[in-house]
CSV table of C-alpha atoms in Angstrom, one decimal:
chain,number,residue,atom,x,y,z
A,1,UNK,CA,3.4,-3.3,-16.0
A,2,UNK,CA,1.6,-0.5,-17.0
A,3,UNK,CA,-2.1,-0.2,-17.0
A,4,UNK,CA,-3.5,2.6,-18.4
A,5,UNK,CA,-2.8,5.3,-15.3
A,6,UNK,CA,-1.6,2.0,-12.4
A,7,UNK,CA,1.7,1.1,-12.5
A,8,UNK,CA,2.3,-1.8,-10.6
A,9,UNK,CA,6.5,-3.4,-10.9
A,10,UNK,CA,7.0,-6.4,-12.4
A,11,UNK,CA,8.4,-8.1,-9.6
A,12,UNK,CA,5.6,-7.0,-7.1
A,13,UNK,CA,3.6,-10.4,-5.6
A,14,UNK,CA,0.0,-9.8,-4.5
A,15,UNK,CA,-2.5,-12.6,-3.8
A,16,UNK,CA,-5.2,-12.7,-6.5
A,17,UNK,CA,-7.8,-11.4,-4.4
A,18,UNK,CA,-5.9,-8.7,-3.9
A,19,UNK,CA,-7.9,-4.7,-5.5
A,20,UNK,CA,-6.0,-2.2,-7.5
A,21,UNK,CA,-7.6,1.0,-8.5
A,22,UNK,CA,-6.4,2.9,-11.1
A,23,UNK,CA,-4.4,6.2,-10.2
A,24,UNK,CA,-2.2,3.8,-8.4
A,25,UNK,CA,1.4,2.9,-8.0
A,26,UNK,CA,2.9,0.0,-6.2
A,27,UNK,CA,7.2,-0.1,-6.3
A,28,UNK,CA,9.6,-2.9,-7.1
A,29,UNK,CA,9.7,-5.8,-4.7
A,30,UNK,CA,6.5,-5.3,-2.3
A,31,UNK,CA,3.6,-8.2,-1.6
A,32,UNK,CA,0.3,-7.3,-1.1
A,33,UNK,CA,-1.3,-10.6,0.7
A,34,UNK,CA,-5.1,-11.5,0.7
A,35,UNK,CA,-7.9,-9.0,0.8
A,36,UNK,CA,-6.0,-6.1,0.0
A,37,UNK,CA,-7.9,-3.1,-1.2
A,38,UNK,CA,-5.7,-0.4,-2.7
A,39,UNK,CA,-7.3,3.0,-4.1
A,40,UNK,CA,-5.6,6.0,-5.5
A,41,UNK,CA,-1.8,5.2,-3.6
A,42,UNK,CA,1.4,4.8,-4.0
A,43,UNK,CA,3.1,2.4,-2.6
A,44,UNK,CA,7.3,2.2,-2.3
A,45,UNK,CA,9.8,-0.5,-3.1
A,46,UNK,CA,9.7,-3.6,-0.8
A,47,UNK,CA,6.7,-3.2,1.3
A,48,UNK,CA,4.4,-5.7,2.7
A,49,UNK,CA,0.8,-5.0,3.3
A,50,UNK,CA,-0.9,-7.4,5.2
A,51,UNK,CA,-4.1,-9.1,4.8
A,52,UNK,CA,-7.7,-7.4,4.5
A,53,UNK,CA,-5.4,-3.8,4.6
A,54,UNK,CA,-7.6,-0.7,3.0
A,55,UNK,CA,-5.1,1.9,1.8
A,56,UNK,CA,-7.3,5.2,0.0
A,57,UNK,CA,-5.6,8.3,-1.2
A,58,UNK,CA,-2.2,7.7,0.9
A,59,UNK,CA,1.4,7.6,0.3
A,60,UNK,CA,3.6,4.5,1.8
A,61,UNK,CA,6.9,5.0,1.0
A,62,UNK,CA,10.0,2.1,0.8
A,63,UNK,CA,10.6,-0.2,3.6
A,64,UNK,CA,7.1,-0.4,5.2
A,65,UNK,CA,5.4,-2.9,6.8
A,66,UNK,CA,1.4,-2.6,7.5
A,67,UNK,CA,0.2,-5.4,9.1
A,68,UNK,CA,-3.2,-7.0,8.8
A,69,UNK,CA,-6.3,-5.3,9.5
A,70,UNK,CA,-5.0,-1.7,9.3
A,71,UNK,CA,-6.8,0.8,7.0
A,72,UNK,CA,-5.1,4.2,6.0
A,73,UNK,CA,-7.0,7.2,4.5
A,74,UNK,CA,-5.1,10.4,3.3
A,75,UNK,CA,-2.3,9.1,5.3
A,76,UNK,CA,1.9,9.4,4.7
A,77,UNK,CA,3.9,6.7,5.9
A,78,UNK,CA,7.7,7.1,5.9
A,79,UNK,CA,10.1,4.9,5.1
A,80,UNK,CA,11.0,2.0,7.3
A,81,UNK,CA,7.7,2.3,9.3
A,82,UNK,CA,6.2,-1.0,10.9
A,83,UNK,CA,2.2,-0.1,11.8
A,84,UNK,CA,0.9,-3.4,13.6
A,85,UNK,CA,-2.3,-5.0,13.5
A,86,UNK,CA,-5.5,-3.3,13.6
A,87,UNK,CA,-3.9,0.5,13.2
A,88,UNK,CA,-6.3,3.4,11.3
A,89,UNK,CA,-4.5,5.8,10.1
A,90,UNK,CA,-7.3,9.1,9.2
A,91,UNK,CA,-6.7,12.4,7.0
A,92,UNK,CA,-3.4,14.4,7.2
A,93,UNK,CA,-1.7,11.5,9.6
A,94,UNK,CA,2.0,11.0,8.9
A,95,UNK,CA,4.0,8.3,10.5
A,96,UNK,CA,7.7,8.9,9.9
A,97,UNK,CA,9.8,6.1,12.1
């Protein structure tokens, strides 16, 4: 579905209370669950982001699952990357697996 400039796949599942900003993209097959705030991203194909995450201005690739509680600024995750609970990710930090 596109949105003016958010693109977010048709198949993607995200809980209603769920934020998408514009400037944003989320792949084929991820879920965002509750109290996800998404800003300026891009998000892969089959990722999960876990509840209450923050994302801002980063790049997720495919694979990656961000458990709850984590919030990610300016950040690159690779692909296949688990973050657990909890993690904060700040400017220029890239996680590769």
């Amino acid at each position: 579905m596109l949105h003016f400039n958010k693109y977010i796949s048709s198949d993607v599942k995200r809980q209603v209370s769920s934020s998408i900003s514009d400037n944003t993209v989320i792949g084929a097959g991820s879920i965002l669950e509750a109290n996800t705030s998404i800003k300026r991203s891009v998000i892969g194909k089959n990722c999960k982001i876990g509840e209450g995450v923050s994302l801002e201005n980063s790049i997720i690739w495919d694979n990656v699952v961000i458990k709850a509680g984590c919030t990610l600024t300016n950040a690159l995750v690779c692909d296949s990357v688990v973050l657990g609970e909890n993690c904060h990710l700040k400017a220029g930090v890239m996680i590769d697996k």
